[in-house]
Amino acid sequence: MHTDANTTNVPRRSHKDYYTALYQAALTFTSSLELDQVLQSVVTSITEAMQVDACVLRLFDQETGQLHLSAVYGLSGQYLAKGPVDITHSAIDSEALAGAPVCITDVRVDKRFQYQHAARDEGLVSLLCVPLEVHGEAIGVLRVYTKHETDFNEDDIQFLSVLGSLAALAIENARLYEGVRSSYQGVIGALWGTPFTSM
């Protein structure tokens, strides 16, 4: 990718650095089956591993067409309250849900970005967005942001895509666990006639 005088790269990592960060992130993702903990560990680990300023994970609701905020690291409450994100108004997320990573050098001027004014107020500049996919189906998106113009290269894209795949599997496992636990508690409650509370 071309880099001009006003554009910088994400701090360059060697392949060894990426492998180490990937291994550590994978351990973090699988350290819990509690969905909220999994989601928060994903955005925190990715922000640290990629040395970016913020990371957001949104899960897709097929019924409403919206991407619901599920976990965030590095963004203010004011920015997060900017409004709903739906695929009819967000070309970035539409592309990502179709399976294509999206890089934007300056979200403040790119018309594909839904909330340009909010990005300016937050100080956000560049973005990389990848899909969260399980068994070939997109369940959401991962976005990372920097506060300076950044030229994300192929290594960055591949790294975040792999992390997205691992995160999607961790999310799916946590959802399955919650479903099994809920069913178990329901059965126990029905047998004993009282709500079951796990220890």
PDB file of C-alpha atoms in Angstrom:
ATOM      1  CA  MET A   1       0.000   0.000   0.000  1.00  0.00           C
ATOM      2  CA  HIS A   2       1.154   3.558  -0.686  1.00  0.00           C
ATOM      3  CA  THR A   3       2.196   5.655   2.301  1.00  0.00           C
ATOM      4  CA  ASP A   4       2.501   9.423   1.979  1.00  0.00           C
ATOM      5  CA  ALA A   5       4.117  11.929   4.315  1.00  0.00           C
ATOM      6  CA  ASN A   6       0.966  12.262   6.431  1.00  0.00           C
ATOM      7  CA  THR A   7       0.306   8.552   6.749  1.00  0.00           C
ATOM      8  CA  THR A   8       1.948   6.166   9.189  1.00  0.00           C
ATOM      9  CA  ASN A   9       1.894   2.450   9.625  1.00  0.00           C
ATOM     10  CA  VAL A  10       0.722   0.558  12.658  1.00  0.00           C
ATOM     11  CA  PRO A  11       3.971  -0.091  14.607  1.00  0.00           C
ATOM     12  CA  ARG A  12       5.602  -2.839  12.598  1.00  0.00           C
ATOM     13  CA  ARG A  13       5.743  -6.249  14.159  1.00  0.00           C
ATOM     14  CA  SER A  14       7.860  -9.195  13.119  1.00  0.00           C
ATOM     15  CA  HIS A  15       6.173 -12.482  12.306  1.00  0.00           C
ATOM     16  CA  LYS A  16       7.388 -13.743  15.678  1.00  0.00           C
ATOM     17  CA  ASP A  17       5.665 -10.803  17.396  1.00  0.00           C
ATOM     18  CA  TYR A  18       2.421 -11.586  15.573  1.00  0.00           C
ATOM     19  CA  TYR A  19       2.590 -15.279  16.448  1.00  0.00           C
ATOM     20  CA  THR A  20       3.245 -14.456  20.095  1.00  0.00           C
ATOM     21  CA  ALA A  21       0.374 -11.960  20.205  1.00  0.00           C
ATOM     22  CA  LEU A  22      -1.908 -14.448  18.447  1.00  0.00           C
ATOM     23  CA  TYR A  23      -1.056 -17.188  20.926  1.00  0.00           C
ATOM     24  CA  GLN A  24      -1.630 -14.904  23.905  1.00  0.00           C
ATOM     25  CA  ALA A  25      -4.913 -13.635  22.486  1.00  0.00           C
ATOM     26  CA  ALA A  26      -6.138 -17.185  21.834  1.00  0.00           C
ATOM     27  CA  LEU A  27      -5.397 -18.125  25.445  1.00  0.00           C
ATOM     28  CA  THR A  28      -7.313 -15.079  26.647  1.00  0.00           C
ATOM     29  CA  PHE A  29     -10.310 -15.740  24.391  1.00  0.00           C
ATOM     30  CA  THR A  30     -10.662 -19.296  25.682  1.00  0.00           C
ATOM     31  CA  SER A  31     -10.027 -18.549  29.361  1.00  0.00           C
ATOM     32  CA  SER A  32     -13.736 -18.190  30.118  1.00  0.00           C
ATOM     33  CA  LEU A  33     -17.108 -19.438  28.877  1.00  0.00           C
ATOM     34  CA  GLU A  34     -18.972 -16.432  30.280  1.00  0.00           C
ATOM     35  CA  LEU A  35     -20.059 -14.482  27.193  1.00  0.00           C
ATOM     36  CA  ASP A  36     -19.549 -10.987  28.647  1.00  0.00           C
ATOM     37  CA  GLN A  37     -16.051 -11.911  29.796  1.00  0.00           C
ATOM     38  CA  VAL A  38     -15.201 -13.425  26.425  1.00  0.00           C
ATOM     39  CA  LEU A  39     -16.373 -10.334  24.547  1.00  0.00           C
ATOM     40  CA  GLN A  40     -14.442  -7.934  26.753  1.00  0.00           C
ATOM     41  CA  SER A  41     -11.293 -10.051  26.599  1.00  0.00           C
ATOM     42  CA  VAL A  42     -11.490  -9.980  22.797  1.00  0.00           C
ATOM     43  CA  VAL A  43     -11.512  -6.175  22.443  1.00  0.00           C
ATOM     44  CA  THR A  44      -8.931  -5.641  25.182  1.00  0.00           C
ATOM     45  CA  SER A  45      -6.531  -8.241  23.794  1.00  0.00           C
ATOM     46  CA  ILE A  46      -6.840  -6.969  20.219  1.00  0.00           C
ATOM     47  CA  THR A  47      -6.217  -3.342  21.204  1.00  0.00           C
ATOM     48  CA  GLU A  48      -3.053  -4.357  23.034  1.00  0.00           C
ATOM     49  CA  ALA A  49      -1.878  -6.871  20.422  1.00  0.00           C
ATOM     50  CA  MET A  50      -2.264  -4.488  17.475  1.00  0.00           C
ATOM     51  CA  GLN A  51      -1.136  -1.386  19.381  1.00  0.00           C
ATOM     52  CA  VAL A  52      -4.171   0.591  18.207  1.00  0.00           C
ATOM     53  CA  ASP A  53      -6.235   3.170  20.102  1.00  0.00           C
ATOM     54  CA  ALA A  54      -9.601   1.412  20.257  1.00  0.00           C
ATOM     55  CA  CYS A  55     -11.486  -1.740  19.370  1.00  0.00           C
ATOM     56  CA  VAL A  56     -15.213  -2.390  19.019  1.00  0.00           C
ATOM     57  CA  LEU A  57     -17.086  -5.667  18.668  1.00  0.00           C
ATOM     58  CA  ARG A  58     -20.648  -5.585  17.362  1.00  0.00           C
ATOM     59  CA  LEU A  59     -22.924  -8.602  16.935  1.00  0.00           C
ATOM     60  CA  PHE A  60     -25.414  -8.684  14.088  1.00  0.00           C
ATOM     61  CA  ASP A  61     -29.160  -8.938  14.733  1.00  0.00           C
ATOM     62  CA  GLN A  62     -30.729 -10.403  11.599  1.00  0.00           C
ATOM     63  CA  GLU A  63     -34.248  -9.390  12.640  1.00  0.00           C
ATOM     64  CA  THR A  64     -33.509  -5.673  12.992  1.00  0.00           C
ATOM     65  CA  GLY A  65     -30.546  -5.428  10.614  1.00  0.00           C
ATOM     66  CA  GLN A  66     -28.592  -3.640  13.343  1.00  0.00           C
ATOM     67  CA  LEU A  67     -25.172  -4.298  14.772  1.00  0.00           C
ATOM     68  CA  HIS A  68     -25.467  -4.176  18.538  1.00  0.00           C
ATOM     69  CA  LEU A  69     -22.545  -2.942  20.602  1.00  0.00           C
ATOM     70  CA  SER A  70     -21.299  -5.931  22.575  1.00  0.00           C
ATOM     71  CA  ALA A  71     -17.850  -4.909  23.794  1.00  0.00           C
ATOM     72  CA  VAL A  72     -15.597  -1.883  23.485  1.00  0.00           C
ATOM     73  CA  TYR A  73     -12.170  -0.712  24.557  1.00  0.00           C
ATOM     74  CA  GLY A  74     -10.775   2.797  24.220  1.00  0.00           C
ATOM     75  CA  LEU A  75     -13.855   4.825  23.200  1.00  0.00           C
ATOM     76  CA  SER A  76     -15.827   7.386  25.211  1.00  0.00           C
ATOM     77  CA  GLY A  77     -19.433   7.022  26.304  1.00  0.00           C
ATOM     78  CA  GLN A  78     -20.294  10.122  24.291  1.00  0.00           C
ATOM     79  CA  TYR A  79     -19.033   8.519  21.091  1.00  0.00           C
ATOM     80  CA  LEU A  80     -20.818   5.239  21.793  1.00  0.00           C
ATOM     81  CA  ALA A  81     -24.098   7.131  22.275  1.00  0.00           C
ATOM     82  CA  LYS A  82     -23.904   8.583  18.751  1.00  0.00           C
ATOM     83  CA  GLY A  83     -26.739   6.400  17.430  1.00  0.00           C
ATOM     84  CA  PRO A  84     -27.592   2.945  16.067  1.00  0.00           C
ATOM     85  CA  VAL A  85     -25.448   1.156  13.504  1.00  0.00           C
ATOM     86  CA  ASP A  86     -27.441  -0.635  10.825  1.00  0.00           C
ATOM     87  CA  ILE A  87     -26.266  -2.221   7.619  1.00  0.00           C
ATOM     88  CA  THR A  88     -28.552  -0.104   5.433  1.00  0.00           C
ATOM     89  CA  HIS A  89     -26.650   3.038   6.465  1.00  0.00           C
ATOM     90  CA  SER A  90     -23.176   1.595   7.042  1.00  0.00           C
ATOM     91  CA  ALA A  91     -21.429   0.517   3.859  1.00  0.00           C
ATOM     92  CA  ILE A  92     -18.390  -0.498   5.914  1.00  0.00           C
ATOM     93  CA  ASP A  93     -20.313  -3.060   7.915  1.00  0.00           C
ATOM     94  CA  SER A  94     -22.229  -4.295   4.870  1.00  0.00           C
ATOM     95  CA  GLU A  95     -18.923  -5.037   3.126  1.00  0.00           C
ATOM     96  CA  ALA A  96     -17.491  -6.696   6.222  1.00  0.00           C
ATOM     97  CA  LEU A  97     -20.564  -8.882   6.794  1.00  0.00           C
ATOM     98  CA  ALA A  98     -20.227  -9.994   3.172  1.00  0.00           C
ATOM     99  CA  GLY A  99     -16.779 -11.305   4.077  1.00  0.00           C
ATOM    100  CA  ALA A 100     -14.477  -8.492   2.929  1.00  0.00           C
ATOM    101  CA  PRO A 101     -12.093  -6.648   5.291  1.00  0.00           C
ATOM    102  CA  VAL A 102     -12.417  -2.859   5.007  1.00  0.00           C
ATOM    103  CA  CYS A 103      -9.586  -0.338   5.493  1.00  0.00           C
ATOM    104  CA  ILE A 104     -10.261   3.393   5.686  1.00  0.00           C
ATOM    105  CA  THR A 105      -7.413   5.865   5.984  1.00  0.00           C
ATOM    106  CA  ASP A 106      -9.588   8.775   7.178  1.00  0.00           C
ATOM    107  CA  VAL A 107     -13.084   8.077   8.533  1.00  0.00           C
ATOM    108  CA  ARG A 108     -13.671  11.806   8.947  1.00  0.00           C
ATOM    109  CA  VAL A 109     -14.077  12.273   5.200  1.00  0.00           C
ATOM    110  CA  ASP A 110     -14.938   8.815   3.848  1.00  0.00           C
ATOM    111  CA  LYS A 111     -18.640   8.698   2.962  1.00  0.00           C
ATOM    112  CA  ARG A 112     -18.820   4.992   3.805  1.00  0.00           C
ATOM    113  CA  PHE A 113     -18.439   5.908   7.480  1.00  0.00           C
ATOM    114  CA  GLN A 114     -21.823   6.531   9.059  1.00  0.00           C
ATOM    115  CA  TYR A 115     -20.914   8.994  11.828  1.00  0.00           C
ATOM    116  CA  GLN A 116     -18.161  11.268  10.489  1.00  0.00           C
ATOM    117  CA  HIS A 117     -18.822  14.181  12.887  1.00  0.00           C
ATOM    118  CA  ALA A 118     -18.742  11.886  15.908  1.00  0.00           C
ATOM    119  CA  ALA A 119     -15.433  10.448  14.683  1.00  0.00           C
ATOM    120  CA  ARG A 120     -13.970  13.967  14.416  1.00  0.00           C
ATOM    121  CA  ASP A 121     -15.091  14.806  17.953  1.00  0.00           C
ATOM    122  CA  GLU A 122     -13.578  11.553  19.261  1.00  0.00           C
ATOM    123  CA  GLY A 123     -10.314  12.120  17.421  1.00  0.00           C
ATOM    124  CA  LEU A 124     -10.611   8.943  15.343  1.00  0.00           C
ATOM    125  CA  VAL A 125      -8.888   8.828  11.974  1.00  0.00           C
ATOM    126  CA  SER A 126      -8.177   5.376  10.506  1.00  0.00           C
ATOM    127  CA  LEU A 127     -10.145   2.148  10.690  1.00  0.00           C
ATOM    128  CA  LEU A 128      -9.810  -1.535   9.908  1.00  0.00           C
ATOM    129  CA  CYS A 129     -12.953  -3.672  10.012  1.00  0.00           C
ATOM    130  CA  VAL A 130     -13.237  -7.460   9.587  1.00  0.00           C
ATOM    131  CA  PRO A 131     -16.145  -9.905   9.859  1.00  0.00           C
ATOM    132  CA  LEU A 132     -16.773 -12.326  12.703  1.00  0.00           C
ATOM    133  CA  GLU A 133     -17.670 -15.593  10.987  1.00  0.00           C
ATOM    134  CA  VAL A 134     -18.742 -18.991  12.317  1.00  0.00           C
ATOM    135  CA  HIS A 135     -19.168 -21.871   9.863  1.00  0.00           C
ATOM    136  CA  GLY A 136     -19.203 -19.411   6.968  1.00  0.00           C
ATOM    137  CA  GLU A 137     -21.900 -17.202   8.506  1.00  0.00           C
ATOM    138  CA  ALA A 138     -21.173 -13.645   9.647  1.00  0.00           C
ATOM    139  CA  ILE A 139     -22.316 -13.018  13.230  1.00  0.00           C
ATOM    140  CA  GLY A 140     -20.832  -9.555  13.628  1.00  0.00           C
ATOM    141  CA  VAL A 141     -17.857  -7.298  12.986  1.00  0.00           C
ATOM    142  CA  LEU A 142     -14.621  -6.251  14.644  1.00  0.00           C
ATOM    143  CA  ARG A 143     -13.314  -2.714  14.198  1.00  0.00           C
ATOM    144  CA  VAL A 144     -10.014  -1.223  15.288  1.00  0.00           C
ATOM    145  CA  TYR A 145      -9.304   2.518  15.245  1.00  0.00           C
ATOM    146  CA  THR A 146      -6.236   4.731  15.357  1.00  0.00           C
ATOM    147  CA  LYS A 147      -6.058   8.434  16.112  1.00  0.00           C
ATOM    148  CA  HIS A 148      -3.490   9.086  13.389  1.00  0.00           C
ATOM    149  CA  GLU A 149      -3.579   8.290   9.684  1.00  0.00           C
ATOM    150  CA  THR A 150      -2.600   4.659   9.361  1.00  0.00           C
ATOM    151  CA  ASP A 151      -1.812   2.503   6.376  1.00  0.00           C
ATOM    152  CA  PHE A 152      -2.923  -0.964   7.481  1.00  0.00           C
ATOM    153  CA  ASN A 153      -0.934  -3.529   5.492  1.00  0.00           C
ATOM    154  CA  GLU A 154      -1.696  -7.129   4.557  1.00  0.00           C
ATOM    155  CA  ASP A 155      -0.109  -8.481   7.745  1.00  0.00           C
ATOM    156  CA  ASP A 156      -2.387  -6.254   9.840  1.00  0.00           C
ATOM    157  CA  ILE A 157      -5.455  -7.339   7.880  1.00  0.00           C
ATOM    158  CA  GLN A 158      -4.576 -11.016   8.099  1.00  0.00           C
ATOM    159  CA  PHE A 159      -3.753 -10.752  11.792  1.00  0.00           C
ATOM    160  CA  LEU A 160      -7.081  -9.098  12.686  1.00  0.00           C
ATOM    161  CA  SER A 161      -8.973 -11.530  10.422  1.00  0.00           C
ATOM    162  CA  VAL A 162      -7.456 -14.512  12.233  1.00  0.00           C
ATOM    163  CA  LEU A 163      -8.251 -12.945  15.595  1.00  0.00           C
ATOM    164  CA  GLY A 164     -11.788 -12.346  14.345  1.00  0.00           C
ATOM    165  CA  SER A 165     -12.156 -16.013  13.463  1.00  0.00           C
ATOM    166  CA  LEU A 166     -10.869 -17.091  16.882  1.00  0.00           C
ATOM    167  CA  ALA A 167     -13.125 -14.566  18.591  1.00  0.00           C
ATOM    168  CA  ALA A 168     -16.173 -15.793  16.666  1.00  0.00           C
ATOM    169  CA  LEU A 169     -15.498 -19.376  17.764  1.00  0.00           C
ATOM    170  CA  ALA A 170     -15.044 -18.265  21.367  1.00  0.00           C
ATOM    171  CA  ILE A 171     -18.332 -16.352  21.201  1.00  0.00           C
ATOM    172  CA  GLU A 172     -20.131 -19.343  19.714  1.00  0.00           C
ATOM    173  CA  ASN A 173     -18.760 -21.640  22.429  1.00  0.00           C
ATOM    174  CA  ALA A 174     -19.831 -19.181  25.138  1.00  0.00           C
ATOM    175  CA  ARG A 175     -23.317 -18.959  23.629  1.00  0.00           C
ATOM    176  CA  LEU A 176     -23.616 -22.747  23.523  1.00  0.00           C
ATOM    177  CA  TYR A 177     -22.462 -22.957  27.119  1.00  0.00           C
ATOM    178  CA  GLU A 178     -25.022 -20.375  28.213  1.00  0.00           C
ATOM    179  CA  GLY A 179     -27.756 -22.269  26.365  1.00  0.00           C
ATOM    180  CA  VAL A 180     -26.823 -25.569  27.997  1.00  0.00           C
ATOM    181  CA  ARG A 181     -26.571 -23.954  31.437  1.00  0.00           C
ATOM    182  CA  SER A 182     -29.947 -22.262  31.024  1.00  0.00           C
ATOM    183  CA  SER A 183     -31.572 -25.548  29.977  1.00  0.00           C
ATOM    184  CA  TYR A 184     -29.966 -27.371  32.907  1.00  0.00           C
ATOM    185  CA  GLN A 185     -31.187 -24.769  35.377  1.00  0.00           C
ATOM    186  CA  GLY A 186     -34.658 -24.986  33.886  1.00  0.00           C
ATOM    187  CA  VAL A 187     -34.751 -28.758  34.267  1.00  0.00           C
ATOM    188  CA  ILE A 188     -33.493 -28.618  37.849  1.00  0.00           C
ATOM    189  CA  GLY A 189     -35.965 -25.883  38.681  1.00  0.00           C
ATOM    190  CA  ALA A 190     -38.835 -27.926  37.222  1.00  0.00           C
ATOM    191  CA  LEU A 191     -37.791 -31.018  39.197  1.00  0.00           C
ATOM    192  CA  TRP A 192     -37.491 -29.187  42.501  1.00  0.00           C
ATOM    193  CA  GLY A 193     -40.238 -26.657  41.904  1.00  0.00           C
ATOM    194  CA  THR A 194     -37.958 -23.706  42.642  1.00  0.00           C
ATOM    195  CA  PRO A 195     -35.577 -21.609  40.567  1.00  0.00           C
ATOM    196  CA  PHE A 196     -32.105 -23.128  40.498  1.00  0.00           C
ATOM    197  CA  THR A 197     -29.206 -20.910  41.431  1.00  0.00           C
ATOM    198  CA  SER A 198     -25.708 -22.097  40.561  1.00  0.00           C
ATOM    199  CA  MET A 199     -23.057 -21.821  43.252  1.00  0.00           C
TER     200      MET A 199
END
